[in-house]
Amino acid sequence: MDTLKIQLHNIKNIKEAYIELPFDNGIYTFVGTNGCGKSTLMLCIAQLLSNQLQRLSSSDSKSDSFVKFEINDKCCLWKRCNNFKWEQLNNTLKYNGLYEGSLFYGTRFEDSTNIEQMIESGLISEDKLADADEYVKNQMSFILHGDLNHYRTLKRLRNKYIAQKLNIKNRPYFINIENHFISQYRMSSGECLLVSLLHFLYNSIVRRSLPVNQKVLVLIDELELALHPIAVLRLMDFLKELAIKHSNLIIYLSSHSPEVIRTMPPSELYKVNNNDGILTIESNCYPSYLIRDLYSNVSPDFLLLVEDELSQLVVNKVLSKYSLRTSKLIHCIPVGGWQNVLELHKELYNKKVLGANTSIISILDGDIENELSKEQNKLPHIFLPIPSIEKFLYNVIKENKNPQLRRIINDKYFIVQSLDEIVSEYNKNTLEGAKDNNKNFYKKIRTTLEAIGTRENIFITGLCDDIIDNINISSFIKNLKNKLS
């Protein structure tokens, strides 16, 4: 997987940042509180598309400010000059793409000043316009209104020659309302954002006007400011489907919208933290951890915080199998990472978010039993009889520490290619320079499963049953019963 490394120094409220992000096909979402630096980060990343740093005012940077990118060992450095211009000092890293920024940095108002005057004076009339593509009209209607009828009169400036003659850099869209044309700049914020986004995606991705072997980068900052919640959900479905079909598409979003966060898997959610100007990125965050959403307006009797889906499945199976839910309302929520689990536990407890009648219990992976601080040990918690899923499979499959369970996993899930063959291929890659660790090994397992059509969630669900049936979990059951009594 390609990665994008970014270093920021003295840009707005970011004194220093050094972060690493996936730079491969997919949708990645930055989540954080207002003022944490999401929009500034997005603006800086947009420098890979065009000179967006020039949008910063003189007070947004200092004489030593710089932005540095590194992709596949190729570096590009942008530094502020004394005249407040930004100068590129070494290699060029430039990609095709689109940046839809926030209300302060977006492209909405470019070309807008004179458009309305041209309409009023007759310089822009119907004979200079052409019907918009059906794809744009249909998708815009469905995403915003759930039908295909709302934008049948959507048009666009006919060609580049007319735009040049009118001294307009872009070819904006127009809609006919009561025999009067309104430009996209006078449409709602949601309509303006969406028509620009759909136009770019249709022409560059769907019609493949850009080379399919070159990455296309799309940046959308705070999309929930322009769209209502249902439209946000429809747009996310549209973007996900597009990303699946087109392997060269990379999408970065920033948001603090529950509607956006709930639709994303933890592996594609990144929490932006800003501690006195030091910006950091926290990866693999679960939606519950990010939005503090407990999926119910009714406070449960017990809230169980676990690290990941495998832990959640194991706990829920144990609760059902041993009838531990009897006369109790129990919620079990994956949070992501044991530090995140305990941080959320502490916050919920201190702020009494769930009231005085809800008991909170952290259920942590067994491999961190000796990692807890004195303060963390005070929080009610128990440990699972297994480590994380990555470490568990690494120990069972690669290290062969449980031959019986290894044989069961091999016979149930790896009929086409045996575990011995998979481990052999993995070891060969390690000899050729790849790092040997549990995360890389799990990635090998996951890609092998995908190749034979087995979804990861199906595998994890089955693996949960195998764990309960083949590993001694009596001590865990006893501890859980005691906590729930």
GROMACS .gro file of C-alpha atoms in nm:
model
  485
    1MET     CA    1   0.000   0.000   0.000
    2ASP     CA    2   0.128   0.346  -0.091
    3THR     CA    3   0.145   0.599   0.191
    4LEU     CA    4   0.141   0.976   0.207
    5LYS     CA    5   0.369   1.130   0.468
    6ILE     CA    6   0.300   1.493   0.557
    7GLN     CA    7   0.498   1.731   0.774
    8LEU     CA    8   0.346   2.069   0.863
    9HIS     CA    9   0.522   2.351   1.045
   10ASN     CA   10   0.354   2.669   1.168
   11ILE     CA   11   0.042   2.662   0.952
   12LYS     CA   12  -0.250   2.839   1.125
   13ASN     CA   13  -0.310   2.664   1.460
   14ILE     CA   14  -0.077   2.375   1.374
   15LYS     CA   15   0.270   2.431   1.516
   16GLU     CA   16   0.396   2.089   1.415
   17ALA     CA   17   0.257   1.775   1.255
   18TYR     CA   18   0.411   1.463   1.114
   19ILE     CA   19   0.150   1.216   0.996
   20GLU     CA   20   0.127   0.916   0.768
   21LEU     CA   21  -0.187   0.828   0.572
   22PRO     CA   22  -0.292   0.560   0.321
   23PHE     CA   23  -0.253   0.682  -0.035
   24ASP     CA   24  -0.440   0.403  -0.207
   25ASN     CA   25  -0.788   0.336  -0.340
   26GLY     CA   26  -1.055   0.401  -0.077
   27ILE     CA   27  -1.241   0.661   0.129
   28TYR     CA   28  -1.066   0.798   0.436
   29THR     CA   29  -1.235   1.030   0.686
   30PHE     CA   30  -1.076   1.279   0.929
   31VAL     CA   31  -1.284   1.336   1.241
   32GLY     CA   32  -1.221   1.593   1.510
   33THR     CA   33  -1.364   1.878   1.711
   34ASN     CA   34  -1.400   2.229   1.572
   35GLY     CA   35  -1.065   2.406   1.559
   36CYS     CA   36  -0.852   2.092   1.575
   37GLY     CA   37  -0.701   2.155   1.231
   38LYS     CA   38  -0.906   1.931   0.996
   39SER     CA   39  -0.968   2.203   0.738
   40THR     CA   40  -0.607   2.322   0.754
   41LEU     CA   41  -0.486   1.967   0.699
   42MET     CA   42  -0.721   1.925   0.403
   43LEU     CA   43  -0.605   2.255   0.252
   44CYS     CA   44  -0.242   2.147   0.281
   45ILE     CA   45  -0.311   1.809   0.121
   46ALA     CA   46  -0.488   1.996  -0.162
   47GLN     CA   47  -0.147   2.144  -0.248
   48LEU     CA   48  -0.090   1.812  -0.427
   49LEU     CA   49  -0.358   1.929  -0.675
   50SER     CA   50  -0.286   2.300  -0.715
   51ASN     CA   51  -0.137   2.592  -0.527
   52GLN     CA   52  -0.394   2.601  -0.245
   53LEU     CA   53  -0.144   2.732   0.013
   54GLN     CA   54  -0.170   3.066  -0.158
   55ARG     CA   55  -0.521   3.093  -0.011
   56LEU     CA   56  -0.371   3.137   0.335
   57SER     CA   57  -0.357   3.494   0.463
   58SER     CA   58  -0.032   3.648   0.581
   59SER     CA   59  -0.129   3.587   0.944
   60ASP     CA   60  -0.189   3.214   0.883
   61SER     CA   61   0.180   3.134   0.851
   62LYS     CA   62   0.525   3.246   0.969
   63SER     CA   63   0.856   3.309   0.800
   64ASP     CA   64   0.970   2.951   0.871
   65SER     CA   65   0.642   2.781   0.773
   66PHE     CA   66   0.661   2.482   0.540
   67VAL     CA   67   0.469   2.182   0.413
   68LYS     CA   68   0.652   1.864   0.316
   69PHE     CA   69   0.508   1.564   0.131
   70GLU     CA   70   0.663   1.223   0.078
   71ILE     CA   71   0.512   0.950  -0.138
   72ASN     CA   72   0.708   0.633  -0.219
   73ASP     CA   73   1.038   0.796  -0.119
   74LYS     CA   74   0.977   1.096  -0.345
   75CYS     CA   75   0.974   1.424  -0.147
   76CYS     CA   76   0.826   1.765  -0.221
   77LEU     CA   77   0.881   2.071   0.002
   78TRP     CA   78   0.682   2.395  -0.006
   79LYS     CA   79   0.822   2.688   0.194
   80ARG     CA   80   0.686   3.035   0.257
   81CYS     CA   81   0.892   3.318   0.114
   82ASN     CA   82   0.932   3.668   0.252
   83ASN     CA   83   0.668   3.804   0.010
   84PHE     CA   84   0.413   3.556   0.151
   85LYS     CA   85   0.429   3.348  -0.167
   86TRP     CA   86   0.489   2.974  -0.146
   87GLU     CA   87   0.793   2.830  -0.323
   88GLN     CA   88   0.856   2.469  -0.418
   89LEU     CA   89   1.214   2.373  -0.334
   90ASN     CA   90   1.260   2.027  -0.483
   91ASN     CA   91   1.065   1.752  -0.662
   92THR     CA   92   0.715   1.803  -0.797
   93LEU     CA   93   0.435   1.589  -0.662
   94LYS     CA   94   0.122   1.671  -0.859
   95TYR     CA   95  -0.201   1.475  -0.902
   96ASN     CA   96  -0.527   1.514  -1.086
   97GLY     CA   97  -0.823   1.571  -0.861
   98LEU     CA   98  -1.074   1.801  -0.697
   99TYR     CA   99  -1.075   2.000  -0.374
  100GLU     CA  100  -1.408   2.111  -0.232
  101GLY     CA  101  -1.311   2.311   0.072
  102SER     CA  102  -1.497   2.459   0.364
  103LEU     CA  103  -1.693   2.784   0.341
  104PHE     CA  104  -1.367   2.971   0.385
  105TYR     CA  105  -1.137   2.789   0.145
  106GLY     CA  106  -1.368   2.633  -0.115
  107THR     CA  107  -1.389   2.709  -0.486
  108ARG     CA  108  -1.758   2.799  -0.489
  109PHE     CA  109  -1.721   3.171  -0.550
  110GLU     CA  110  -1.458   3.165  -0.823
  111ASP     CA  111  -1.601   3.318  -1.145
  112SER     CA  112  -1.923   3.405  -0.958
  113THR     CA  113  -1.886   3.782  -0.940
  114ASN     CA  114  -1.984   3.862  -1.298
  115ILE     CA  115  -2.199   3.560  -1.389
  116GLU     CA  116  -2.527   3.705  -1.265
  117GLN     CA  117  -2.459   4.036  -1.442
  118MET     CA  118  -2.398   3.843  -1.766
  119ILE     CA  119  -2.731   3.665  -1.727
  120GLU     CA  120  -2.915   3.994  -1.664
  121SER     CA  121  -2.747   4.167  -1.959
  122GLY     CA  122  -2.817   3.878  -2.198
  123LEU     CA  123  -2.452   3.782  -2.250
  124ILE     CA  124  -2.540   3.439  -2.110
  125SER     CA  125  -2.859   3.315  -2.277
  126GLU     CA  126  -3.015   2.978  -2.357
  127ASP     CA  127  -2.847   2.952  -2.697
  128LYS     CA  128  -2.507   2.953  -2.521
  129LEU     CA  129  -2.611   2.663  -2.295
  130ALA     CA  130  -2.639   2.288  -2.349
  131ASP     CA  131  -2.818   2.018  -2.151
  132ALA     CA  132  -2.616   1.874  -1.866
  133ASP     CA  133  -2.518   1.508  -1.886
  134GLU     CA  134  -2.793   1.268  -1.780
  135TYR     CA  135  -2.555   1.113  -1.527
  136VAL     CA  136  -2.509   1.445  -1.346
  137LYS     CA  137  -2.882   1.528  -1.352
  138ASN     CA  138  -2.988   1.184  -1.230
  139GLN     CA  139  -2.730   1.149  -0.954
  140MET     CA  140  -2.785   1.502  -0.829
  141SER     CA  141  -3.164   1.449  -0.818
  142PHE     CA  142  -3.136   1.117  -0.638
  143ILE     CA  143  -2.874   1.222  -0.382
  144LEU     CA  144  -3.054   1.542  -0.285
  145HIS     CA  145  -3.419   1.441  -0.330
  146GLY     CA  146  -3.442   1.063  -0.375
  147ASP     CA  147  -3.588   1.089  -0.728
  148LEU     CA  148  -3.468   1.151  -1.085
  149ASN     CA  149  -3.686   1.453  -1.168
  150HIS     CA  150  -3.560   1.759  -0.983
  151TYR     CA  151  -3.287   1.878  -1.221
  152ARG     CA  152  -3.426   1.804  -1.567
  153THR     CA  153  -3.359   2.167  -1.673
  154LEU     CA  154  -2.995   2.162  -1.559
  155LYS     CA  155  -2.768   2.304  -1.827
  156ARG     CA  156  -2.406   2.401  -1.873
  157LEU     CA  157  -2.214   2.660  -2.073
  158ARG     CA  158  -2.199   2.502  -2.419
  159ASN     CA  159  -1.822   2.490  -2.481
  160LYS     CA  160  -1.480   2.627  -2.386
  161TYR     CA  161  -1.485   2.877  -2.672
  162ILE     CA  162  -1.791   3.054  -2.528
  163ALA     CA  163  -1.635   3.050  -2.179
  164GLN     CA  164  -1.314   3.207  -2.312
  165LYS     CA  165  -1.509   3.470  -2.503
  166LEU     CA  166  -1.694   3.559  -2.182
  167ASN     CA  167  -1.364   3.554  -1.991
  168ILE     CA  168  -1.487   3.277  -1.758
  169LYS     CA  169  -1.228   3.025  -1.637
  170ASN     CA  170  -1.480   2.744  -1.573
  171ARG     CA  171  -1.794   2.628  -1.749
  172PRO     CA  172  -2.057   2.665  -1.476
  173TYR     CA  173  -2.395   2.495  -1.459
  174PHE     CA  174  -2.732   2.672  -1.475
  175ILE     CA  175  -3.088   2.574  -1.393
  176ASN     CA  176  -3.406   2.718  -1.543
  177ILE     CA  177  -3.652   2.828  -1.276
  178GLU     CA  178  -3.968   3.001  -1.400
  179ASN     CA  179  -3.803   3.095  -1.732
  180HIS     CA  180  -3.504   3.249  -1.560
  181PHE     CA  181  -3.159   3.093  -1.545
  182ILE     CA  182  -2.980   3.072  -1.212
  183SER     CA  183  -2.610   2.985  -1.202
  184GLN     CA  184  -2.469   2.717  -0.976
  185TYR     CA  185  -2.318   2.997  -0.766
  186ARG     CA  186  -2.668   3.105  -0.662
  187MET     CA  187  -2.787   2.754  -0.593
  188SER     CA  188  -2.778   2.621  -0.238
  189SER     CA  189  -2.442   2.524  -0.092
  190GLY     CA  190  -2.535   2.156  -0.125
  191GLU     CA  191  -2.636   2.191  -0.490
  192CYS     CA  192  -2.324   2.389  -0.575
  193LEU     CA  193  -2.092   2.140  -0.404
  194LEU     CA  194  -2.265   1.839  -0.554
  195VAL     CA  195  -2.282   1.960  -0.914
  196SER     CA  196  -1.907   2.039  -0.912
  197LEU     CA  197  -1.826   1.703  -0.754
  198LEU     CA  198  -2.048   1.503  -0.990
  199HIS     CA  199  -1.914   1.687  -1.293
  200PHE     CA  200  -1.557   1.607  -1.202
  201LEU     CA  201  -1.621   1.244  -1.108
  202TYR     CA  202  -1.830   1.176  -1.419
  203ASN     CA  203  -1.582   1.323  -1.663
  204SER     CA  204  -1.257   1.209  -1.499
  205ILE     CA  205  -1.357   0.873  -1.348
  206VAL     CA  206  -1.674   0.737  -1.509
  207ARG     CA  207  -1.593   0.850  -1.866
  208ARG     CA  208  -1.223   0.782  -1.794
  209SER     CA  209  -1.090   1.106  -1.941
  210LEU     CA  210  -0.794   1.068  -1.702
  211PRO     CA  211  -0.553   0.771  -1.728
  212VAL     CA  212  -0.681   0.478  -1.522
  213ASN     CA  213  -0.328   0.394  -1.406
  214GLN     CA  214  -0.284   0.734  -1.241
  215LYS     CA  215  -0.423   0.816  -0.897
  216VAL     CA  216  -0.710   1.065  -0.879
  217LEU     CA  217  -0.743   1.252  -0.549
  218VAL     CA  218  -1.073   1.398  -0.425
  219LEU     CA  219  -1.085   1.612  -0.109
  220ILE     CA  220  -1.416   1.717   0.048
  221ASP     CA  221  -1.399   1.927   0.362
  222GLU     CA  222  -1.695   1.931   0.602
  223LEU     CA  223  -1.952   1.805   0.352
  224GLU     CA  224  -2.224   1.799   0.620
  225LEU     CA  225  -2.225   2.182   0.623
  226ALA     CA  226  -2.384   2.178   0.278
  227LEU     CA  227  -2.601   1.864   0.280
  228HIS     CA  228  -2.887   1.740   0.496
  229PRO     CA  229  -2.835   1.405   0.675
  230ILE     CA  230  -3.026   1.187   0.425
  231ALA     CA  231  -2.839   1.342   0.134
  232VAL     CA  232  -2.511   1.277   0.319
  233LEU     CA  233  -2.598   0.907   0.345
  234ARG     CA  234  -2.688   0.885  -0.025
  235LEU     CA  235  -2.367   1.065  -0.121
  236MET     CA  236  -2.160   0.828   0.091
  237ASP     CA  237  -2.323   0.528  -0.079
  238PHE     CA  238  -2.249   0.684  -0.418
  239LEU     CA  239  -1.883   0.752  -0.331
  240LYS     CA  240  -1.832   0.402  -0.190
  241GLU     CA  241  -1.971   0.240  -0.502
  242LEU     CA  242  -1.752   0.462  -0.720
  243ALA     CA  243  -1.438   0.381  -0.518
  244ILE     CA  244  -1.507   0.007  -0.549
  245LYS     CA  245  -1.546   0.030  -0.928
  246HIS     CA  246  -1.244   0.256  -0.989
  247SER     CA  247  -0.923   0.144  -0.822
  248ASN     CA  248  -0.735   0.469  -0.894
  249LEU     CA  249  -0.976   0.684  -0.690
  250ILE     CA  250  -0.863   0.816  -0.348
  251ILE     CA  251  -1.110   1.019  -0.141
  252TYR     CA  252  -1.029   1.214   0.176
  253LEU     CA  253  -1.321   1.356   0.375
  254SER     CA  254  -1.329   1.564   0.690
  255SER     CA  255  -1.635   1.556   0.910
  256HIS     CA  256  -1.782   1.551   1.258
  257SER     CA  257  -2.118   1.429   1.131
  258PRO     CA  258  -2.256   1.111   1.293
  259GLU     CA  259  -2.417   1.026   0.957
  260VAL     CA  260  -2.075   1.017   0.789
  261ILE     CA  261  -1.889   0.848   1.074
  262ARG     CA  262  -2.143   0.567   1.113
  263THR     CA  263  -2.101   0.464   0.748
  264MET     CA  264  -1.723   0.416   0.768
  265PRO     CA  265  -1.528   0.110   0.883
  266PRO     CA  266  -1.277   0.175   1.164
  267SER     CA  267  -0.982   0.117   0.930
  268GLU     CA  268  -1.086   0.427   0.731
  269LEU     CA  269  -1.156   0.659   1.024
  270TYR     CA  270  -0.885   0.893   1.157
  271LYS     CA  271  -0.922   1.107   1.467
  272VAL     CA  272  -0.745   1.443   1.444
  273ASN     CA  273  -0.600   1.558   1.777
  274ASN     CA  274  -0.447   1.897   1.846
  275ASN     CA  275  -0.258   1.928   2.172
  276ASP     CA  276  -0.136   2.286   2.207
  277GLY     CA  277  -0.057   2.306   1.836
  278ILE     CA  278   0.088   1.956   1.797
  279LEU     CA  279  -0.137   1.777   1.551
  280THR     CA  280  -0.152   1.397   1.557
  281ILE     CA  281  -0.365   1.137   1.384
  282GLU     CA  282  -0.521   0.843   1.565
  283SER     CA  283  -0.601   0.552   1.332
  284ASN     CA  284  -0.842   0.259   1.342
  285CYS     CA  285  -1.106   0.439   1.547
  286TYR     CA  286  -1.452   0.295   1.595
  287PRO     CA  287  -1.759   0.514   1.535
  288SER     CA  288  -1.875   0.478   1.896
  289TYR     CA  289  -1.543   0.612   2.020
  290LEU     CA  290  -1.554   0.908   1.785
  291ILE     CA  291  -1.911   1.023   1.829
  292ARG     CA  292  -1.982   0.881   2.178
  293ASP     CA  293  -2.296   0.727   2.031
  294LEU     CA  294  -2.424   0.430   2.229
  295TYR     CA  295  -2.686   0.330   1.969
  296SER     CA  296  -2.976   0.385   2.203
  297ASN     CA  297  -3.158   0.661   2.386
  298VAL     CA  298  -3.219   0.417   2.673
  299SER     CA  299  -2.929   0.383   2.914
  300PRO     CA  300  -2.838   0.015   2.952
  301ASP     CA  301  -2.784  -0.160   3.284
  302PHE     CA  302  -2.435  -0.255   3.171
  303LEU     CA  303  -2.215  -0.104   2.902
  304LEU     CA  304  -1.932  -0.332   2.789
  305LEU     CA  305  -1.651  -0.156   2.600
  306VAL     CA  306  -1.433  -0.384   2.386
  307GLU     CA  307  -1.151  -0.324   2.139
  308ASP     CA  308  -1.277  -0.468   1.808
  309GLU     CA  309  -1.546  -0.671   1.630
  310LEU     CA  310  -1.389  -1.005   1.719
  311SER     CA  311  -1.397  -0.915   2.088
  312GLN     CA  312  -1.756  -0.795   2.050
  313LEU     CA  313  -1.858  -1.124   1.885
  314VAL     CA  314  -1.687  -1.334   2.152
  315VAL     CA  315  -1.848  -1.138   2.435
  316ASN     CA  316  -2.196  -1.140   2.276
  317LYS     CA  317  -2.173  -1.516   2.208
  318VAL     CA  318  -2.072  -1.581   2.570
  319LEU     CA  319  -2.355  -1.358   2.697
  320SER     CA  320  -2.609  -1.554   2.490
  321LYS     CA  321  -2.465  -1.903   2.540
  322TYR     CA  322  -2.451  -1.872   2.919
  323SER     CA  323  -2.776  -1.670   2.953
  324LEU     CA  324  -2.600  -1.372   3.109
  325ARG     CA  325  -2.846  -1.121   2.960
  326THR     CA  326  -3.136  -1.247   3.172
  327SER     CA  327  -3.323  -0.949   3.324
  328LYS     CA  328  -3.048  -0.712   3.215
  329LEU     CA  329  -3.008  -0.464   2.929
  330ILE     CA  330  -2.647  -0.504   2.814
  331HIS     CA  331  -2.479  -0.313   2.532
  332CYS     CA  332  -2.141  -0.428   2.398
  333ILE     CA  333  -1.960  -0.174   2.180
  334PRO     CA  334  -1.626  -0.193   1.993
  335VAL     CA  335  -1.414   0.117   2.051
  336GLY     CA  336  -1.075   0.039   1.895
  337GLY     CA  337  -0.746   0.001   2.083
  338TRP     CA  338  -0.722  -0.055   2.458
  339GLN     CA  339  -0.614   0.302   2.526
  340ASN     CA  340  -0.926   0.427   2.346
  341VAL     CA  341  -1.141   0.184   2.545
  342LEU     CA  342  -1.012   0.312   2.878
  343GLU     CA  343  -1.018   0.676   2.769
  344LEU     CA  344  -1.385   0.648   2.673
  345HIS     CA  345  -1.457   0.452   2.993
  346LYS     CA  346  -1.305   0.729   3.204
  347GLU     CA  347  -1.487   1.005   3.015
  348LEU     CA  348  -1.827   0.834   3.037
  349TYR     CA  349  -1.777   0.769   3.407
  350ASN     CA  350  -1.653   1.119   3.497
  351LYS     CA  351  -1.924   1.300   3.302
  352LYS     CA  352  -2.200   1.060   3.410
  353VAL     CA  353  -2.320   1.050   3.050
  354LEU     CA  354  -2.533   0.739   3.109
  355GLY     CA  355  -2.655   0.831   3.455
  356ALA     CA  356  -2.587   0.664   3.787
  357ASN     CA  357  -2.760   0.333   3.710
  358THR     CA  358  -2.537   0.215   3.426
  359SER     CA  359  -2.229   0.009   3.511
  360ILE     CA  360  -1.939   0.037   3.266
  361ILE     CA  361  -1.695  -0.251   3.219
  362SER     CA  362  -1.392  -0.249   2.989
  363ILE     CA  363  -1.311  -0.587   2.833
  364LEU     CA  364  -0.953  -0.580   2.706
  365ASP     CA  365  -0.743  -0.810   2.491
  366GLY     CA  366  -0.542  -1.054   2.700
  367ASP     CA  367  -0.200  -0.941   2.576
  368ILE     CA  368  -0.205  -0.604   2.757
  369GLU     CA  369  -0.270  -0.729   3.109
  370ASN     CA  370   0.056  -0.578   3.238
  371GLU     CA  371   0.027  -0.251   3.042
  372LEU     CA  372  -0.231  -0.067   3.252
  373SER     CA  373  -0.131   0.229   3.466
  374LYS     CA  374  -0.233   0.264   3.830
  375GLU     CA  375  -0.519   0.497   3.736
  376GLN     CA  376  -0.640   0.270   3.455
  377ASN     CA  377  -0.642  -0.029   3.689
  378LYS     CA  378  -0.902   0.147   3.902
  379LEU     CA  379  -1.159   0.128   3.621
  380PRO     CA  380  -1.370  -0.192   3.628
  381HIS     CA  381  -1.222  -0.426   3.368
  382ILE     CA  382  -1.154  -0.787   3.274
  383PHE     CA  383  -0.932  -0.951   3.014
  384LEU     CA  384  -1.023  -1.178   2.725
  385PRO     CA  385  -0.845  -1.514   2.705
  386ILE     CA  386  -0.697  -1.416   2.367
  387PRO     CA  387  -0.488  -1.123   2.235
  388SER     CA  388  -0.591  -0.911   1.936
  389ILE     CA  389  -0.713  -1.094   1.626
  390GLU     CA  390  -0.386  -1.015   1.445
  391LYS     CA  391  -0.170  -1.156   1.725
  392PHE     CA  392  -0.404  -1.449   1.781
  393LEU     CA  393  -0.391  -1.566   1.418
  394TYR     CA  394  -0.017  -1.501   1.398
  395ASN     CA  395   0.039  -1.726   1.702
  396VAL     CA  396  -0.204  -1.999   1.596
  397ILE     CA  397  -0.128  -2.012   1.223
  398LYS     CA  398   0.226  -1.889   1.166
  399GLU     CA  399   0.380  -1.990   1.498
  400ASN     CA  400   0.162  -2.307   1.519
  401LYS     CA  401   0.106  -2.265   1.894
  402ASN     CA  402  -0.230  -2.442   1.880
  403PRO     CA  403  -0.208  -2.723   1.618
  404GLN     CA  404  -0.563  -2.846   1.680
  405LEU     CA  405  -0.722  -2.505   1.625
  406ARG     CA  406  -0.490  -2.441   1.330
  407ARG     CA  407  -0.616  -2.759   1.164
  408ILE     CA  408  -0.978  -2.656   1.223
  409ILE     CA  409  -0.919  -2.311   1.070
  410ASN     CA  410  -0.737  -2.467   0.774
  411ASP     CA  411  -1.013  -2.719   0.700
  412LYS     CA  412  -1.302  -2.473   0.739
  413TYR     CA  413  -1.178  -2.162   0.560
  414PHE     CA  414  -0.874  -2.243   0.345
  415ILE     CA  415  -0.980  -2.527   0.118
  416VAL     CA  416  -0.834  -2.380  -0.203
  417GLN     CA  417  -0.496  -2.280  -0.062
  418SER     CA  418  -0.375  -2.439   0.260
  419LEU     CA  419  -0.237  -2.249   0.557
  420ASP     CA  420   0.103  -2.411   0.498
  421GLU     CA  421   0.112  -2.261   0.148
  422ILE     CA  422   0.000  -1.920   0.274
  423VAL     CA  423   0.268  -1.918   0.547
  424SER     CA  424   0.528  -2.026   0.291
  425GLU     CA  425   0.437  -1.737   0.058
  426TYR     CA  426   0.441  -1.496   0.352
  427ASN     CA  427   0.786  -1.617   0.463
  428LYS     CA  428   0.917  -1.577   0.110
  429ASN     CA  429   0.799  -1.214   0.103
  430THR     CA  430   0.968  -1.161   0.441
  431LEU     CA  431   1.297  -1.292   0.302
  432GLU     CA  432   1.258  -1.045   0.015
  433GLY     CA  433   1.237  -0.749   0.253
  434ALA     CA  434   0.880  -0.734   0.383
  435LYS     CA  435   0.840  -0.683   0.757
  436ASP     CA  436   0.742  -0.986   0.964
  437ASN     CA  437   0.472  -0.880   1.209
  438ASN     CA  438   0.121  -0.980   1.304
  439LYS     CA  439  -0.045  -0.695   1.111
  440ASN     CA  440   0.127  -0.786   0.784
  441PHE     CA  441   0.045  -1.152   0.838
  442TYR     CA  442  -0.322  -1.072   0.899
  443LYS     CA  443  -0.324  -0.865   0.579
  444LYS     CA  444  -0.198  -1.176   0.395
  445ILE     CA  445  -0.477  -1.384   0.551
  446ARG     CA  446  -0.737  -1.122   0.462
  447THR     CA  447  -0.630  -1.088   0.096
  448THR     CA  448  -0.628  -1.468   0.061
  449LEU     CA  449  -0.984  -1.485   0.193
  450GLU     CA  450  -1.097  -1.207  -0.040
  451ALA     CA  451  -0.946  -1.394  -0.336
  452ILE     CA  452  -1.174  -1.693  -0.271
  453GLY     CA  453  -1.481  -1.479  -0.204
  454THR     CA  454  -1.491  -1.503   0.176
  455ARG     CA  455  -1.576  -1.172   0.341
  456GLU     CA  456  -1.375  -1.074   0.647
  457ASN     CA  457  -1.682  -1.040   0.871
  458ILE     CA  458  -1.798  -1.393   0.780
  459PHE     CA  459  -1.454  -1.531   0.864
  460ILE     CA  460  -1.442  -1.347   1.198
  461THR     CA  461  -1.791  -1.466   1.291
  462GLY     CA  462  -1.692  -1.828   1.227
  463LEU     CA  463  -1.360  -1.780   1.403
  464CYS     CA  464  -1.544  -1.660   1.712
  465ASP     CA  465  -1.728  -1.994   1.738
  466ASP     CA  466  -1.400  -2.181   1.690
  467ILE     CA  467  -1.239  -1.984   1.974
  468ILE     CA  468  -1.524  -2.049   2.218
  469ASP     CA  469  -1.528  -2.421   2.130
  470ASN     CA  470  -1.153  -2.482   2.136
  471ILE     CA  471  -1.001  -2.249   2.395
  472ASN     CA  472  -1.049  -2.265   2.770
  473ILE     CA  473  -1.247  -1.953   2.855
  474SER     CA  474  -1.389  -2.068   3.191
  475SER     CA  475  -1.194  -1.804   3.384
  476PHE     CA  476  -1.324  -1.528   3.155
  477ILE     CA  477  -1.684  -1.650   3.195
  478LYS     CA  478  -1.648  -1.653   3.572
  479ASN     CA  479  -1.505  -1.297   3.578
  480LEU     CA  480  -1.778  -1.171   3.347
  481LYS     CA  481  -2.051  -1.329   3.559
  482ASN     CA  482  -1.907  -1.163   3.869
  483LYS     CA  483  -1.901  -0.820   3.703
  484LEU     CA  484  -2.262  -0.858   3.588
  485SER     CA  485  -2.397  -0.978   3.920
   0.00000   0.00000   0.00000
